[in-house]
Coordinates of C-alpha atoms in Angstrom, one line a residue:
A17 CA 0.0 0.0 0.0
L18 CA 2.9 2.4 0.7
P19 CA 4.1 2.7 -2.9
L20 CA 0.5 3.6 -4.0
L21 CA 0.4 6.2 -1.2
Q22 CA 3.7 7.7 -2.2
Q23 CA 2.5 7.9 -5.8
A24 CA -0.7 9.7 -4.6
M25 CA 1.3 12.2 -2.6
F26 CA 4.3 12.6 -5.0
Q27 CA 6.8 12.2 -2.2
A28 CA 8.4 9.5 -0.1
V29 CA 6.8 8.3 3.1
Q30 CA 9.1 8.5 6.2
T31 CA 6.8 7.3 9.0
V32 CA 3.3 5.9 9.5
L33 CA 1.4 6.0 12.9
Q34 CA -1.9 4.4 13.7
Y35 CA -4.3 7.0 15.0
E36 CA -7.7 6.9 16.8
G37 CA -8.3 10.6 17.6
E38 CA -9.8 13.4 15.6
L39 CA -8.1 15.8 13.2
P40 CA -9.4 18.9 11.3
C41 CA -9.9 17.1 8.0
K42 CA -12.6 15.5 5.9
V43 CA -11.4 11.9 6.1
A44 CA -12.1 9.5 8.9
T45 CA -8.5 9.1 10.1
T46 CA -6.9 5.7 10.7
F47 CA -3.2 6.6 10.1
I48 CA -1.0 9.7 10.4
I49 CA 1.8 9.8 7.7
G50 CA 4.9 11.9 7.7
T51 CA 6.7 12.5 4.5
E52 CA 10.2 13.4 3.3
Q53 CA 9.1 17.0 2.6
N54 CA 7.9 17.5 6.2
D55 CA 4.2 17.3 5.4
I56 CA 1.7 15.4 7.6
Y57 CA -1.2 13.5 5.9
A58 CA -4.3 11.8 7.4
M59 CA -5.3 8.6 5.8
G60 CA -8.5 6.6 6.2
L61 CA -11.3 4.8 4.3
G62 CA -12.3 8.2 2.8
G63 CA -9.0 8.8 1.2
C64 CA -5.8 10.8 2.0
E65 CA -5.7 14.5 3.0
R66 CA -2.8 16.8 4.0
V67 CA -3.4 18.3 7.4
M68 CA -0.1 20.2 7.7
K69 CA 2.3 21.6 5.2
G70 CA 6.0 21.6 5.9
F71 CA 9.0 23.1 4.1
A72 CA 11.7 20.9 2.6
Q73 CA 14.0 23.8 1.7
D74 CA 15.0 27.3 3.0
V75 CA 12.2 29.9 2.9
Y76 CA 13.3 33.0 1.1
G77 CA 10.2 35.1 0.6
V78 CA 7.2 36.0 2.8
A79 CA 4.3 38.4 2.1
A80 CA 1.0 39.3 3.7
H81 CA -2.2 40.2 1.8
P82 CA -2.8 44.0 2.0
L83 CA -6.5 43.6 2.8
K84 CA -6.4 40.2 4.5
P85 CA -3.3 40.2 6.7
E86 CA -4.0 36.7 7.9
M87 CA -3.3 35.5 4.4
I88 CA 0.4 34.9 4.1
A89 CA 2.3 33.7 1.0
T90 CA 5.7 32.1 1.1
V91 CA 8.2 30.8 -1.5
C92 CA 11.2 28.5 -0.9
E93 CA 13.8 26.4 -2.7
S94 CA 11.3 23.5 -3.1
G95 CA 9.9 25.4 -6.1
S96 CA 6.4 26.1 -4.9
V97 CA 4.4 29.0 -3.6
D98 CA 2.3 28.3 -0.4
V99 CA -0.5 30.2 1.2
F100 CA -1.3 30.0 4.9
D101 CA -4.0 31.3 7.1
A102 CA -2.4 32.9 10.1
K103 CA -5.6 32.9 12.2
T104 CA -6.2 29.2 12.0
R105 CA -2.5 28.4 11.5
S106 CA -3.4 26.2 8.6
H107 CA -2.1 25.6 5.0
S108 CA -4.7 27.0 2.5
R109 CA -3.2 26.1 -1.0
C110 CA -0.1 25.8 -3.0
T111 CA 1.1 25.4 -6.6
D112 CA 4.3 24.5 -8.3
L113 CA 6.2 27.4 -9.9
G114 CA 8.5 25.5 -12.2
F115 CA 11.5 27.4 -10.7
L116 CA 13.1 28.0 -7.3
G117 CA 11.4 31.0 -5.6
R118 CA 13.3 33.9 -4.1
S119 CA 10.7 36.7 -3.5
V120 CA 7.0 37.2 -3.3
C121 CA 4.6 40.2 -3.1
F122 CA 1.0 41.1 -3.5
S123 CA -0.5 43.8 -5.7
R124 CA -1.8 46.8 -3.7
E125 CA -5.5 45.7 -4.0
G126 CA -4.6 42.1 -3.4
S127 CA -5.7 40.3 -6.6
H128 CA -2.3 39.5 -8.0
M129 CA 0.7 37.8 -6.5
A130 CA 4.2 38.3 -8.0
I131 CA 6.9 35.6 -7.5
G132 CA 10.5 36.1 -8.4
G133 CA 13.0 33.3 -8.7
K134 CA 16.4 32.2 -9.7
K135 CA 17.7 32.9 -13.3
G136 CA 15.5 36.0 -13.5
R137 CA 12.1 34.5 -13.9
V138 CA 8.9 36.3 -12.6
R139 CA 5.5 34.6 -12.4
I140 CA 2.2 36.4 -11.8
V141 CA -0.6 34.4 -10.3
A142 CA -4.1 35.2 -9.0
S143 CA -3.9 35.4 -5.3
T144 CA -7.1 33.6 -4.5
T145 CA -6.7 30.6 -6.9
L146 CA -3.0 30.7 -7.7
Q147 CA -4.0 30.5 -11.4
P148 CA -1.0 31.6 -13.6
L149 CA -1.6 34.9 -15.3
A150 CA 1.8 35.9 -16.7
L151 CA 5.5 34.8 -16.9
F152 CA 8.4 36.9 -18.0
K153 CA 12.2 37.1 -17.8
F154 CA 14.5 40.0 -18.7
V155 CA 17.6 39.2 -16.6
D156 CA 19.6 36.0 -15.9
S157 CA 20.2 36.3 -12.2
T158 CA 18.2 36.0 -9.0
I159 CA 15.2 38.2 -8.2
P160 CA 15.5 39.0 -4.5
V161 CA 12.9 41.8 -4.1
M162 CA 9.8 43.1 -5.8
K163 CA 7.1 45.7 -4.9
Y164 CA 4.1 47.4 -6.5
S165 CA 3.8 51.2 -6.6
P166 CA 1.3 52.9 -4.2
N167 CA -1.3 53.5 -6.9
N168 CA -0.9 49.9 -8.2
Q169 CA 0.3 51.0 -11.7
Y170 CA 3.9 49.7 -11.6
L171 CA 5.8 46.6 -10.4
A172 CA 9.4 47.1 -9.6
V173 CA 11.7 44.0 -9.9
G174 CA 15.2 44.1 -8.4
S175 CA 17.8 41.7 -9.4
H176 CA 21.4 40.5 -8.8
D177 CA 22.2 41.9 -12.3
L178 CA 22.6 45.3 -10.5
C179 CA 19.4 46.8 -12.0
I180 CA 15.7 47.2 -11.3
D181 CA 13.2 46.6 -14.1
V182 CA 9.9 48.5 -13.9
Y183 CA 6.8 47.0 -15.4
D184 CA 3.4 48.5 -16.1
A185 CA 1.2 46.0 -14.3
G186 CA -1.8 46.9 -16.3
F187 CA -4.1 48.0 -13.4
R188 CA -6.4 50.9 -14.3
S189 CA -9.6 52.6 -13.0
D190 CA -13.0 51.5 -14.2
D191 CA -12.9 54.0 -17.1
G192 CA -9.5 52.7 -18.2
S193 CA -7.5 55.8 -17.0
V194 CA -4.6 55.7 -14.6
Q195 CA -5.5 57.0 -11.1
Q196 CA -2.8 58.8 -9.0
Y197 CA -2.3 58.0 -5.3
P198 CA -4.2 58.2 -3.0
K199 CA -6.6 56.7 -5.5
M200 CA -6.1 53.1 -6.4
N201 CA -6.1 51.4 -9.8
K202 CA -8.0 48.2 -9.1
R203 CA -9.1 46.8 -12.5
W204 CA -6.6 44.7 -14.5
R205 CA -6.5 45.7 -18.2
K206 CA -7.5 42.2 -19.2
E207 CA -10.9 42.7 -17.4
L208 CA -11.3 45.9 -19.4
G209 CA -10.7 44.2 -22.8
G210 CA -6.9 44.5 -22.9
T211 CA -4.2 41.9 -23.3
G212 CA -3.4 41.5 -19.6
E213 CA 0.3 41.6 -20.1
Y214 CA 2.9 43.1 -17.8
V215 CA 4.9 45.5 -20.0
R216 CA 8.5 46.5 -19.1
V217 CA 8.6 50.3 -19.3
A218 CA 12.0 51.2 -17.8
R219 CA 15.3 49.8 -16.5
C220 CA 17.0 51.6 -13.5
E221 CA 20.8 51.2 -13.4
G222 CA 23.6 52.6 -11.4
H223 CA 24.1 50.2 -8.4
S224 CA 27.6 48.7 -8.0
A225 CA 26.3 45.5 -6.3
S226 CA 23.3 43.3 -6.1
V227 CA 20.0 45.1 -5.3
R228 CA 18.8 44.1 -1.8
F229 CA 15.8 46.3 -1.0
L230 CA 13.5 48.7 -2.8
D231 CA 10.5 50.9 -1.9
W232 CA 8.2 53.5 -3.3
S233 CA 7.7 57.1 -2.1
L234 CA 4.3 58.8 -1.8
P235 CA 3.9 61.8 -4.1
L236 CA 6.6 64.4 -3.3
A237 CA 5.9 67.9 -2.2
N238 CA 9.5 69.1 -2.8
P239 CA 11.8 69.9 -4.6
P240 CA 9.5 71.8 -7.0
H241 CA 10.6 70.0 -10.2
L242 CA 9.7 66.6 -8.7
R243 CA 6.4 67.8 -7.1
G244 CA 3.6 65.2 -7.4
M245 CA 6.0 62.5 -8.5
T246 CA 6.2 59.0 -6.9
I247 CA 9.8 57.9 -7.0
L248 CA 11.5 54.5 -6.6
Q249 CA 14.3 54.2 -4.0
S250 CA 16.6 51.2 -3.6
N251 CA 19.8 50.0 -1.8
C252 CA 22.3 47.3 -2.6
A253 CA 24.9 45.1 -1.1
G254 CA 27.4 48.0 -1.7
A255 CA 25.5 50.2 0.8
E256 CA 24.3 52.6 -1.9
I257 CA 20.9 54.3 -1.7
L258 CA 19.7 55.5 -5.2
Y259 CA 16.5 57.2 -6.4
Y260 CA 14.8 56.8 -9.8
D261 CA 12.0 58.1 -11.9
P262 CA 10.0 54.8 -12.5
A263 CA 8.5 56.0 -15.8
T264 CA 12.0 56.6 -17.5
G265 CA 14.4 54.7 -15.3
K266 CA 16.6 57.8 -14.9
Q267 CA 18.4 58.3 -11.7
I268 CA 17.4 61.3 -9.6
K269 CA 20.4 63.1 -8.1
A270 CA 18.6 65.1 -5.4
R271 CA 19.9 64.5 -1.9
C272 CA 17.5 62.5 0.4
H273 CA 16.9 65.5 2.7
A274 CA 15.6 67.5 -0.2
L275 CA 12.9 64.9 -1.0
V276 CA 9.8 65.9 1.0
L277 CA 6.5 64.0 1.0

């Protein structure tokens, strides 16, 4: 029976324990099964069901849903993205990425999840179903950090290739226009009749080492020539902090104390 069970779970069984208690699952439990990937399954006459998800490799990325903070997504070297419910401490769903994950983030209104991995690949999935929506690659190195802009228009993707690629994520208002922060673009262009693609609009260069972190500003009040602009800020392993115009990728040379929100 064990080879058939291993085939059903797609991983080797490490231990089996006869069990007579109750577990939060749909099957009438007879056995508890531990696997090589640290998962725990319940098995009985009604079938086999996973009751706890474990990690077989190092976890590299964690993100919380912006509107449902109990919804937490993780990526690790096992090549999957997993979603957990922090309130119930349970595993909700997972899907295979096809590559080793390194970073994850949610869009500002929570409908999209972006996952970056080794060798420059980025996959976009629907956050509720994990259905794949887009896949693209413009660099050859690891993607350690990503973040959507405050108005949900752009996705910034930092890489170990010393650059940041900025994508138009395709989110718009109901009439198809781009809303500026504090308003939010919530409708994906595909829902409005568009192609639904993430389009690269700029590349930000200038770092001397791998990009480690990045963030977006709110619209600036000063200096006057940047008033109303939302800028991208990043740092790298070389301890540099740089600022960029996300629409053009050009570096902004103003000192940080001159940038006022």
